[in-house]
mmCIF file of C-alpha atoms in Angstrom:
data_model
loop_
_atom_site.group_PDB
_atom_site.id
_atom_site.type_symbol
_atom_site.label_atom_id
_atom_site.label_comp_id
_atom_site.label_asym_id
_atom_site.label_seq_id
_atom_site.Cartn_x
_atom_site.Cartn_y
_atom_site.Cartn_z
ATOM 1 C CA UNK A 173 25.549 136.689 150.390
ATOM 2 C CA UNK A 174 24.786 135.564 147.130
ATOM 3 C CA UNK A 175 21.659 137.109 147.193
ATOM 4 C CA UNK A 176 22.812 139.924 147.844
ATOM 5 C CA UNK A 177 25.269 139.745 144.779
ATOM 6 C CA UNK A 178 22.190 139.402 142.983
ATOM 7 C CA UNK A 179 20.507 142.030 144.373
ATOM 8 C CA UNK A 180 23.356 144.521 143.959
ATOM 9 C CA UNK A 181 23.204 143.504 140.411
ATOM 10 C CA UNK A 182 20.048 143.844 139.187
ATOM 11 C CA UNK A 183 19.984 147.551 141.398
ATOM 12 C CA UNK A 184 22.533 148.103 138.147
ATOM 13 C CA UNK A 185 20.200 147.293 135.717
ATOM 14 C CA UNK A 186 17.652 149.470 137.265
ATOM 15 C CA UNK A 187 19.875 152.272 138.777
ATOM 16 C CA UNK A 188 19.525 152.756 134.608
ATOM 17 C CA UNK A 189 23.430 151.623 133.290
ATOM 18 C CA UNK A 190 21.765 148.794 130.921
ATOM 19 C CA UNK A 191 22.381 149.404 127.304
ATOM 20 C CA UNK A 192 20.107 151.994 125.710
ATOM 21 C CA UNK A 193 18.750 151.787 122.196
ATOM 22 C CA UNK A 194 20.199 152.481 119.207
ATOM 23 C CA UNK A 195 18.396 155.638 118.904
ATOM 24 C CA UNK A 196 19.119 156.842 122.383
ATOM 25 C CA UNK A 197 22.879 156.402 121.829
ATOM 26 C CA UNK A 198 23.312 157.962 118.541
ATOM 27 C CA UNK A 199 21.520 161.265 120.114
ATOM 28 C CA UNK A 200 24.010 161.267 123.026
ATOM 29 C CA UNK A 201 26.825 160.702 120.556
ATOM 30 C CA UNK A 202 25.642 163.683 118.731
ATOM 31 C CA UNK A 203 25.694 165.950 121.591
ATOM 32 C CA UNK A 204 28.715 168.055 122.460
ATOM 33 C CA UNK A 205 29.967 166.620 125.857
ATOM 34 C CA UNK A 206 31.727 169.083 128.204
ATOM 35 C CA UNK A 207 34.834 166.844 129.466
ATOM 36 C CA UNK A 208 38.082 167.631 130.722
ATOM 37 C CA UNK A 209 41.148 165.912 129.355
ATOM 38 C CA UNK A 210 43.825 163.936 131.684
ATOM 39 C CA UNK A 211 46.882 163.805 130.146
ATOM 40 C CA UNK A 212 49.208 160.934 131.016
ATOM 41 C CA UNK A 213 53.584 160.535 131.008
ATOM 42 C CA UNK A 214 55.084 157.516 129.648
ATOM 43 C CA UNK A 215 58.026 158.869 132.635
ATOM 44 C CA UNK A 216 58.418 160.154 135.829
ATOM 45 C CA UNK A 217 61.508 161.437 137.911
ATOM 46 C CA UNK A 218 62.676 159.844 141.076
ATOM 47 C CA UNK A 219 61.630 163.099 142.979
ATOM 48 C CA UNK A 220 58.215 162.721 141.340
ATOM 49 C CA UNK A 221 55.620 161.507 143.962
ATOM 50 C CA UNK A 222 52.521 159.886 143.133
ATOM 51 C CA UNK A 223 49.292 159.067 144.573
ATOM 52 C CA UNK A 224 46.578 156.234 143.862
ATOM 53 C CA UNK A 225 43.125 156.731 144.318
ATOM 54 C CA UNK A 226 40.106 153.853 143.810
ATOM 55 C CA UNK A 227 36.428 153.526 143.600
ATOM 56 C CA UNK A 228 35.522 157.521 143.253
ATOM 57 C CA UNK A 229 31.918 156.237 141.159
ATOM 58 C CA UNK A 230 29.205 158.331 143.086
ATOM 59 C CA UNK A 231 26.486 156.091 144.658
ATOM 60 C CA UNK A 232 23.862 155.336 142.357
ATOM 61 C CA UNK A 233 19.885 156.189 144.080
ATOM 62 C CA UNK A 234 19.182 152.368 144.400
ATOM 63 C CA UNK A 235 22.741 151.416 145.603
ATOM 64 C CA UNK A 236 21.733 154.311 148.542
ATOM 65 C CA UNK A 237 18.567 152.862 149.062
ATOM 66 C CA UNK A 238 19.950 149.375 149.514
ATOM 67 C CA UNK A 239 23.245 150.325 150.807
ATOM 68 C CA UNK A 240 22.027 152.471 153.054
ATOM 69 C CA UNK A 241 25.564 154.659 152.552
ATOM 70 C CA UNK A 242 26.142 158.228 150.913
ATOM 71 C CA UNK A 243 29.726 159.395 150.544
ATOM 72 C CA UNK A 244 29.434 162.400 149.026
ATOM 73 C CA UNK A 245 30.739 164.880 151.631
ATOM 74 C CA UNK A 246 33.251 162.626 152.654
ATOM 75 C CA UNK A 247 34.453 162.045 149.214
ATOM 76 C CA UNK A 248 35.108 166.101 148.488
ATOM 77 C CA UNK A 249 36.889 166.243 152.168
ATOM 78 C CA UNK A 250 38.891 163.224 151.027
ATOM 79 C CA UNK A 251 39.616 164.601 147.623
ATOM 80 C CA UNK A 252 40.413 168.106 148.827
ATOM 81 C CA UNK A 253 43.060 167.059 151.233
ATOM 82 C CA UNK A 254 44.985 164.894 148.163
ATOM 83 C CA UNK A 255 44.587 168.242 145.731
ATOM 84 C CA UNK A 256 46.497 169.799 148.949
ATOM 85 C CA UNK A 257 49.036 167.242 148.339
ATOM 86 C CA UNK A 258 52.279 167.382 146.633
ATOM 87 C CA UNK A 259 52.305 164.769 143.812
ATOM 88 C CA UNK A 260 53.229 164.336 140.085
ATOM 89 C CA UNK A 261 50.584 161.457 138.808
ATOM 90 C CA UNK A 262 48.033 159.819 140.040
ATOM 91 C CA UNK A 263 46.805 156.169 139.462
ATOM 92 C CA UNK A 264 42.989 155.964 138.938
ATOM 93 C CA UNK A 265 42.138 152.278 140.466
ATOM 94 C CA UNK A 266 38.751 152.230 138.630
ATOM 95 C CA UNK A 267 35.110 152.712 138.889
ATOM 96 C CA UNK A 268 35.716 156.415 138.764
ATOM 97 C CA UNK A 269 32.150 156.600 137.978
ATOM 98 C CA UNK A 270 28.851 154.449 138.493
ATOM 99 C CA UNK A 271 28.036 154.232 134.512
ATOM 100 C CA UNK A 272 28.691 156.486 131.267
ATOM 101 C CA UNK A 273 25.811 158.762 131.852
ATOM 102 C CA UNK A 274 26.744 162.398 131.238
ATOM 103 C CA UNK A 275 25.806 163.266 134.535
ATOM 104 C CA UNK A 276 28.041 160.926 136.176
ATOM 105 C CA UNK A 277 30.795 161.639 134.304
ATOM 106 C CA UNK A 278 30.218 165.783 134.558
ATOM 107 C CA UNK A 279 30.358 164.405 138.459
ATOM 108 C CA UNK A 280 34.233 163.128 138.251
ATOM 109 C CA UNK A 281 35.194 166.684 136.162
ATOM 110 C CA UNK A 282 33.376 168.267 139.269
ATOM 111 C CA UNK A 283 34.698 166.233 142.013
ATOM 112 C CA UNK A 284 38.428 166.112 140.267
ATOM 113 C CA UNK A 285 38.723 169.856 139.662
ATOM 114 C CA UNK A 286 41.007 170.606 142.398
ATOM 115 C CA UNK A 287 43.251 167.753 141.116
ATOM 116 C CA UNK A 288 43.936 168.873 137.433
ATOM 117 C CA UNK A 289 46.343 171.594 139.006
ATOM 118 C CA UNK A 290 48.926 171.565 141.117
ATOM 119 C CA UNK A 291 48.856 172.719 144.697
ATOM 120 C CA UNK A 292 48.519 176.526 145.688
ATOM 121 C CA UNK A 293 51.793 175.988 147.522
ATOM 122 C CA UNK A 294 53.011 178.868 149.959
ATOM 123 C CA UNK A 295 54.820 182.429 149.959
ATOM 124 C CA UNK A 296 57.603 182.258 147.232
ATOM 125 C CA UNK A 297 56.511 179.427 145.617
ATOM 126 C CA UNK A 298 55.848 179.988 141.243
ATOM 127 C CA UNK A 299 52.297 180.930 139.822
ATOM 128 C CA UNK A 300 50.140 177.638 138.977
ATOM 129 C CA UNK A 301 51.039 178.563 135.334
ATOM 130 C CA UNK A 302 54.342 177.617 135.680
ATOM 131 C CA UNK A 303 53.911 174.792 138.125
ATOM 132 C CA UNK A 304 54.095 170.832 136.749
ATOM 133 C CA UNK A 305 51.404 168.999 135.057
ATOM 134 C CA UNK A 306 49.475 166.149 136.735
ATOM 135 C CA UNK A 307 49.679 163.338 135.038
ATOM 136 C CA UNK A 308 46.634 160.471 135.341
ATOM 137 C CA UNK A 309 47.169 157.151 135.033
ATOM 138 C CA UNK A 310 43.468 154.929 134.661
ATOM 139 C CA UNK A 311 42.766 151.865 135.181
ATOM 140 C CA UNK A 312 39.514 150.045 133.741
ATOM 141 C CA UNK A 313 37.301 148.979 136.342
ATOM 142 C CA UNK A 314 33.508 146.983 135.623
ATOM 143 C CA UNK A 315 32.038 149.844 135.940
ATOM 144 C CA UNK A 316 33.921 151.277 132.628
ATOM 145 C CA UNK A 317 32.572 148.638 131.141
ATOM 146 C CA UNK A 318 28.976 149.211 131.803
ATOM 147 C CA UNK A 319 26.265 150.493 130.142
ATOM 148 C CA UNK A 320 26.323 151.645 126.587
ATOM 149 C CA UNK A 321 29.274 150.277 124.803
ATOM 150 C CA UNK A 322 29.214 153.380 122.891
ATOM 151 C CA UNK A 323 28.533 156.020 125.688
ATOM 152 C CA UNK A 324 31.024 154.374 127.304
ATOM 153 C CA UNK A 325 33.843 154.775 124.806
ATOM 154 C CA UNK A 326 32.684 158.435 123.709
ATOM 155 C CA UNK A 327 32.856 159.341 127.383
ATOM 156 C CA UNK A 328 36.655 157.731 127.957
ATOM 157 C CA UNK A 329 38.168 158.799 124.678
ATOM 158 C CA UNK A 330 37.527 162.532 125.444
ATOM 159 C CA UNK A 331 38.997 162.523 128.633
ATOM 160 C CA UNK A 332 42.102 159.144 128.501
ATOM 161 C CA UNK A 333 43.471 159.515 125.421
ATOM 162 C CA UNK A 334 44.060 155.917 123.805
ATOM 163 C CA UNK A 335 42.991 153.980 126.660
ATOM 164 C CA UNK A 336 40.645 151.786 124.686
ATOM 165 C CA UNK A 337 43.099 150.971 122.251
ATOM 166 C CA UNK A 338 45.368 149.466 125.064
ATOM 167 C CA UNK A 339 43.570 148.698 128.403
ATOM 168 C CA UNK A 340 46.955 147.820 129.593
ATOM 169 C CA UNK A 341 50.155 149.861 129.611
ATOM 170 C CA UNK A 342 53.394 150.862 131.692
ATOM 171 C CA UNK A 343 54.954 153.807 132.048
ATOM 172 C CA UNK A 344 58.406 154.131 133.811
ATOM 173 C CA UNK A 345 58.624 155.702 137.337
ATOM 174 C CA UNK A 346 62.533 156.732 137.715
ATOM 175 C CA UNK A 347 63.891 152.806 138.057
ATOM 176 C CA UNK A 348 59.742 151.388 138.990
ATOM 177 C CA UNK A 349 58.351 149.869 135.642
ATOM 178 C CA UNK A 350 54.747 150.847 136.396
ATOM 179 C CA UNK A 351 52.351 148.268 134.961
ATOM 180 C CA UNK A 352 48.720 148.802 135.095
ATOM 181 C CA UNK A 353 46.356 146.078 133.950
ATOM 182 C CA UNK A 354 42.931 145.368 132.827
ATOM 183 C CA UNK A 355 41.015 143.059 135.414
ATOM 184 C CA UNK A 356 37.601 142.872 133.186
ATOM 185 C CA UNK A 357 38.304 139.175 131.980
ATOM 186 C CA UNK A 358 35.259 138.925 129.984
ATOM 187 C CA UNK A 359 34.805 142.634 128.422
ATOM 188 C CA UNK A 360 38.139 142.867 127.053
ATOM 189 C CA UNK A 361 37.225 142.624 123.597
ATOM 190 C CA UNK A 362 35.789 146.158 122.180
ATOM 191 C CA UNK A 363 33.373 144.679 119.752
ATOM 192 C CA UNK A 364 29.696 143.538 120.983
ATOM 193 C CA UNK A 365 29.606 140.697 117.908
ATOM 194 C CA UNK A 366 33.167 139.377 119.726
ATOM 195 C CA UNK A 367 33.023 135.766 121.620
ATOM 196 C CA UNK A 368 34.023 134.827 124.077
ATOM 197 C CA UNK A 369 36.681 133.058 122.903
ATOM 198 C CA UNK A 370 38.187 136.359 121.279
ATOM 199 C CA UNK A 371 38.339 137.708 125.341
ATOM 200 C CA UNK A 372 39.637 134.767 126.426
ATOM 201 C CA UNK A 373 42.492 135.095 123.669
ATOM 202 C CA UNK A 374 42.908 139.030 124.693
ATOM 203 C CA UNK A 375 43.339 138.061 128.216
ATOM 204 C CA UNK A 376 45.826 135.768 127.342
ATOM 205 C CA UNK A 377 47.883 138.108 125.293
ATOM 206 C CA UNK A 378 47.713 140.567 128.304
ATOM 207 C CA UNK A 379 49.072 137.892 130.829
ATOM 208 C CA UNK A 380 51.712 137.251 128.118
ATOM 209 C CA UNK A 381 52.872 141.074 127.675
ATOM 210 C CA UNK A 382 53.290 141.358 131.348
ATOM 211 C CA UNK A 383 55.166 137.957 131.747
ATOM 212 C CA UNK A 384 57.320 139.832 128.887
ATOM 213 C CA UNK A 385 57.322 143.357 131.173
ATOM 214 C CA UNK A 386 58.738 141.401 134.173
ATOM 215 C CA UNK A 387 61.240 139.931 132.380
ATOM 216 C CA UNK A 388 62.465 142.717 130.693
ATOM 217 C CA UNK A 389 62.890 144.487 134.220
ATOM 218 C CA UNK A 390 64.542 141.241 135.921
ATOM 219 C CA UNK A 391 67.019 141.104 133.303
ATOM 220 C CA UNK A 392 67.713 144.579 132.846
ATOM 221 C CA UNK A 393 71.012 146.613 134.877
ATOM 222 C CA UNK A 394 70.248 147.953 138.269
ATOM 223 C CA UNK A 395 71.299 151.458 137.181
ATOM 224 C CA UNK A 396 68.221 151.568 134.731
ATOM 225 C CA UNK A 397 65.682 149.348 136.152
ATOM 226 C CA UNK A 398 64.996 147.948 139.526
ATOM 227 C CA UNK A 399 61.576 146.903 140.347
ATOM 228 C CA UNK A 400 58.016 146.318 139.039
ATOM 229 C CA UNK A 401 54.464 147.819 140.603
ATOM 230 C CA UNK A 402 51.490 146.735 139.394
ATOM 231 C CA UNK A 403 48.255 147.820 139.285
ATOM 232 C CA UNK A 404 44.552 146.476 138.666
ATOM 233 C CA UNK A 405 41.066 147.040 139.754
ATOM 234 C CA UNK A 406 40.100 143.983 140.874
ATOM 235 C CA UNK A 407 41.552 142.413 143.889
ATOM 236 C CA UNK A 408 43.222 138.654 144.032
ATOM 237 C CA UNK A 409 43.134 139.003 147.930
ATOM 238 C CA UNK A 410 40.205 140.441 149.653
ATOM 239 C CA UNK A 411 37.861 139.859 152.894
ATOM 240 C CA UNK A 412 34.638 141.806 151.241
ATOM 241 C CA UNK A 413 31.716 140.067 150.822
ATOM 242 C CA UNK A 414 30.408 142.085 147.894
ATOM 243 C CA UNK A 415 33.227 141.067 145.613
ATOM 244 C CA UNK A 416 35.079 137.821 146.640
ATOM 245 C CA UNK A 417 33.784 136.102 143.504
ATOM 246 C CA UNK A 418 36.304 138.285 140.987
ATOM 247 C CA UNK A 419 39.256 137.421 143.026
ATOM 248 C CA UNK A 420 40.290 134.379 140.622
ATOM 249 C CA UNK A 421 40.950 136.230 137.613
ATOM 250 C CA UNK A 422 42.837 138.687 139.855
ATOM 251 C CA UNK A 423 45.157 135.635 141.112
ATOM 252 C CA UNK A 424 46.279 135.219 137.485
ATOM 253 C CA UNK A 425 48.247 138.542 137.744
ATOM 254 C CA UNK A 426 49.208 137.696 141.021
ATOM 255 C CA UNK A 427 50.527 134.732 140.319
ATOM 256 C CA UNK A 428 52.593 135.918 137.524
ATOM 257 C CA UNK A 429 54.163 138.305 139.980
ATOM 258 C CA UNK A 430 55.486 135.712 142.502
ATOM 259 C CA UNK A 431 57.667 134.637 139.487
ATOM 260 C CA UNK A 432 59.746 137.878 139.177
ATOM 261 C CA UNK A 433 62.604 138.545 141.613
ATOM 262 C CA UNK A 434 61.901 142.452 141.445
ATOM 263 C CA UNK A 435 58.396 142.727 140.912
ATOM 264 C CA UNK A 436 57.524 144.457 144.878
ATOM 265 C CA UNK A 437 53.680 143.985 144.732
ATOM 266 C CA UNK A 438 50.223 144.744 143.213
ATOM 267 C CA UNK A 439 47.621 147.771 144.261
ATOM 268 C CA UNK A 440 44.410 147.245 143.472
ATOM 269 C CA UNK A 441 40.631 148.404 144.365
ATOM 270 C CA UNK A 442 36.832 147.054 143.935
ATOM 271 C CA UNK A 443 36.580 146.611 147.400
ATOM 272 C CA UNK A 444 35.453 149.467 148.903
ATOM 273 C CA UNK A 445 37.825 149.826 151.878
ATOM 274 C CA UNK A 446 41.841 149.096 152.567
ATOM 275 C CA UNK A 447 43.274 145.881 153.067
ATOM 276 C CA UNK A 448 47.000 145.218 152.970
ATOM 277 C CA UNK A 449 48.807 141.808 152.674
ATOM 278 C CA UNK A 450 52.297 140.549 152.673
ATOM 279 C CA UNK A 451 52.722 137.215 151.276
ATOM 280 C CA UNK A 452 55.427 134.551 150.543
ATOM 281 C CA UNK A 453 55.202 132.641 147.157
ATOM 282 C CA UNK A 454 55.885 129.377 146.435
ATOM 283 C CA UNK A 455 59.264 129.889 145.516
ATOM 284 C CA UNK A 456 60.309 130.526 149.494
ATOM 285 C CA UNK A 457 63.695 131.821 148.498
ATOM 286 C CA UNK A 458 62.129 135.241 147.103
ATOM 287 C CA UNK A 459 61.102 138.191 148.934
ATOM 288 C CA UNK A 460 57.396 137.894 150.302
ATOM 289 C CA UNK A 461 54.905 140.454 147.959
ATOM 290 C CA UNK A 462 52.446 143.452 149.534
ATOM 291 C CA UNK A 463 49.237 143.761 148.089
ATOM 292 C CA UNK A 464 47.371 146.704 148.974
ATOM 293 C CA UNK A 465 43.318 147.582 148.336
ATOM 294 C CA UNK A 466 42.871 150.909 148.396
ATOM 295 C CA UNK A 467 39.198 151.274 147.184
ATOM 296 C CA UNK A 468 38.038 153.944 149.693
ATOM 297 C CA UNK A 469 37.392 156.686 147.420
ATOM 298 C CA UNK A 470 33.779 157.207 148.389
ATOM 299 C CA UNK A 471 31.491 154.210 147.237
ATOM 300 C CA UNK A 472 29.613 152.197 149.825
ATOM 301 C CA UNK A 473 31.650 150.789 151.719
ATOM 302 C CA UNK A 474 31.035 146.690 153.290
ATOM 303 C CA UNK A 475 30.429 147.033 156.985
ATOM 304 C CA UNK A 476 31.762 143.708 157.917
ATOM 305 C CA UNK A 477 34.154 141.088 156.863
ATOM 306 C CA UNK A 478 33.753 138.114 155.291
ATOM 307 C CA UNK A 479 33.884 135.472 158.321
ATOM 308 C CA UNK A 480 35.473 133.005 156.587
ATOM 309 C CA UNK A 481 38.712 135.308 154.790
ATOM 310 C CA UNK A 482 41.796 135.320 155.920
ATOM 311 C CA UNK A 483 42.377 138.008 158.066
ATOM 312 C CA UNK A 484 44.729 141.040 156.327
ATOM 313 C CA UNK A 485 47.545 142.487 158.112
ATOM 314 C CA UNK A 486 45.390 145.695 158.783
ATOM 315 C CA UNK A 487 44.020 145.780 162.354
ATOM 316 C CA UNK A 488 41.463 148.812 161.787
ATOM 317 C CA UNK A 489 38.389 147.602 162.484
ATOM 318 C CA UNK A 490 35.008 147.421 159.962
ATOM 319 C CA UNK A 491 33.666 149.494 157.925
ATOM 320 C CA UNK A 492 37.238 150.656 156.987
ATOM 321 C CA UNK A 493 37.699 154.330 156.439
ATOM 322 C CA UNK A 494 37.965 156.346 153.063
ATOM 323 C CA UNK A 495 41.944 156.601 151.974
ATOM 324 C CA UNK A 496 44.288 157.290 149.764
ATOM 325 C CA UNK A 497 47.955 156.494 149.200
ATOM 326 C CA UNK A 498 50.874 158.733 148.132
ATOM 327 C CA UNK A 499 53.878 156.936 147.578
ATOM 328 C CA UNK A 500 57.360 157.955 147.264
ATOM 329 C CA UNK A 501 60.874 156.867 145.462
ATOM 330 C CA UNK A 502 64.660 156.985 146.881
ATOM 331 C CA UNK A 503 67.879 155.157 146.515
ATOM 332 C CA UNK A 504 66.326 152.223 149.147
ATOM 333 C CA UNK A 505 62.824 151.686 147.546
ATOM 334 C CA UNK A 506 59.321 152.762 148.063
ATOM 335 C CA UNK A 507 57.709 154.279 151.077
ATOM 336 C CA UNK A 508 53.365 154.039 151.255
ATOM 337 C CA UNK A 509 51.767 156.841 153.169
ATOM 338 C CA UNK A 510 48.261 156.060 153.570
ATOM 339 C CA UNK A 511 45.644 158.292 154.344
ATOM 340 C CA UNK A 512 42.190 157.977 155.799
ATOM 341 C CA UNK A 513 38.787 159.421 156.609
ATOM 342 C CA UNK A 514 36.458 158.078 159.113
ATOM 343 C CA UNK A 515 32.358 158.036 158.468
ATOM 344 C CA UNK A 516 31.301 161.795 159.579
ATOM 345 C CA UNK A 517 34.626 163.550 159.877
ATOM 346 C CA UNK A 518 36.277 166.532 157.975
ATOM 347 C CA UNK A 519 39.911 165.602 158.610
ATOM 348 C CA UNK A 520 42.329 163.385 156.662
ATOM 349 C CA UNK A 521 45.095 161.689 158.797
ATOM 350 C CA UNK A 522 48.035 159.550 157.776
ATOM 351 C CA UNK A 523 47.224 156.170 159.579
ATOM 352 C CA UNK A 524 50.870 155.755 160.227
ATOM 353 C CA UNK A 525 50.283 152.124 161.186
ATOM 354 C CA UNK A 526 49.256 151.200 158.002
ATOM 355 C CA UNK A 527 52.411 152.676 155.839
ATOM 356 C CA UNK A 528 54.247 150.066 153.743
ATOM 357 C CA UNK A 529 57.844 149.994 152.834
ATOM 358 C CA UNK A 530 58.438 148.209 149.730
ATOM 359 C CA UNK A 531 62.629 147.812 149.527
ATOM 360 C CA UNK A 532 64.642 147.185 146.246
ATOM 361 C CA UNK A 533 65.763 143.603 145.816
#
């Protein structure tokens, strides 16, 4: 398996998402990109649903050859059915494309057309002009991070507003504090002449602002603020055998959320499938946290387990199928709906067996 991890990674290098030269990147820079903007909320209403998506990157030539997986139709059926969907925001888990090339990133503007409105409704409903907003909430996965710093940052700016200037961020949900973090342990600092002491000291800092965002919710009145949700791309729990290795830096975050009373779980992606967890922390007297991966947004996806994980609480079998989630708020908590796609078919279900409840404490 670690051969393979090798393998995969130097497919990376040669799928073409090293850095380019200096010359290279200055002409792209110069160029006039055609990108679509994605604004974000810092608030939501209760009656606001949302949806969370993961892993969207299209499937680099190499990573097909290798792989031996293309997603593409499945990805537009999958996509279509959540543009049919009715939903405020959406959470972008990460890896929404395979590197900053423009072609990959004219891809997502492509692929998330549908999204950037709201639904066509039915008879009596308003005109799309006067419908809501969308709001989209990313989250930095590796692949952000590869390639040309530059490219990279060029590409995100135009369409995430401030992202790179904080990789982490919250925004409020009706009572949820909504906290989505940055995973990428060792690319957190922007500069290439950084160490990697200066990451280590940014990852820090982030572990310390959300130990400050839990507190601020535990402490806070019911009537304004009642749980925590977090979000990241990496997984701390996960049976694939592509991307076990990143689970430790993951565990940081998770472990940080056993220690608040109203923090109800973490979402997360980089697996390339669904997985869904429910687990007690040390302190026994707390309510057990969910983690869910929902990473089935289109990239290849791992056709078997690792034999050695511990078994999720999922019982669909191997490869698992492309999904989404749409989640919604009332007076009790938070209901999960997930939805999923198998290999070859047109039509998204709700896999009701596989819908969460996540109750206020």
């Amino acid at each position: 398996m670690l051969a393979q991890r090798a393998l995969l990674a130097c497919l990376s290098v040669v799928g073409g998402v090293c850095p380019c030269s200096a010359e290279n990147a200055a002409a792209r820079t110069s160029r006039t990109l055609k990108a679509h903007f994605y604004p974000r909320s810092e608030r939501l209403s209760r009656e606001d649903r949302l949806a969370v998506i993961g892993d969207v990157q299209r499937t680099s030539f190499w990573g097909r050859l290798v792989l031996a997986e293309s997603n593409s139709a499945e990805q537009k059926w999958l996509v279509d059915d959540l543009a049919k969907q009715q939903f405020r925001g959406l959470v972008l888990l990460g890896d929404m494309v395979f590197s900053p090339g423009d072609d990959n990133w004219n891809y997502f503007d492509r692929l998330f057309a549908p999204l950037r409105q709201g639904p066509t409704g039915g008879a009596g409903d308003p005109p799309v002009s006067e419908r809501e907003t969308r709001y989209f909430f990313p989250v930095m996965g590796n692949h952000e991070y590869m390639g040309d710093r530059e490219q990279a940052a060029l590409q995100l700016s135009r369409r995430f507003d401030g992202l790179l200037e904080h990789t982490h961020y919250a925004f409020d949900w009706h009572h949820v504090r909504m906290i989505v973090l940055d995973g990428n342990r060792g690319r957190l600092c922007t500069s290439a002449a950084s160490s990697s002491h200066d990451c280590e000291s940014d990852w820090q800092a982030q572990l310390s602002w959300l130990r400050s965002e839990l507190r601020r919710v535990d402490q806070a009145p019911a009537e304004e603020q009642r749980a925590a949700l977090l979000f990241v791309h990496q997984s701390p729990y996960t049976q694939s055998p592509w991307v076990a290795g990143d689970q430790a830096n993951a565990r940081e975050f998770a472990n940080v959320l056993f220690e608040s009373p109203r923090a109800l779980g973490l979402i997360s992606a980089h697996a390339h499938g669904f997985e869904r967890y429910t687990l007690p922390g040390e302190a026994r007297a707390q309510p057990p946290k969910v983690f869910i991966v929902s990473a089935g947004g289109g990239g290849p996806r791992p056709h078997f387990r690792r034999p050695w994980a511990a078994p999720d609480s999922s019982k669909l079998p191997w490869p698992r199928p492309f999904n989404y989630l749409l989640l919604r708020q009332d007076l009790d908590g938070i209901q999960i709906e997930v939805r999923g796609l198998e290999k070859g078919k047109q039509v998204v279900t709700t896999l009701a067996e596989e819908s969460v409840t996540l109750p206020f404490h």
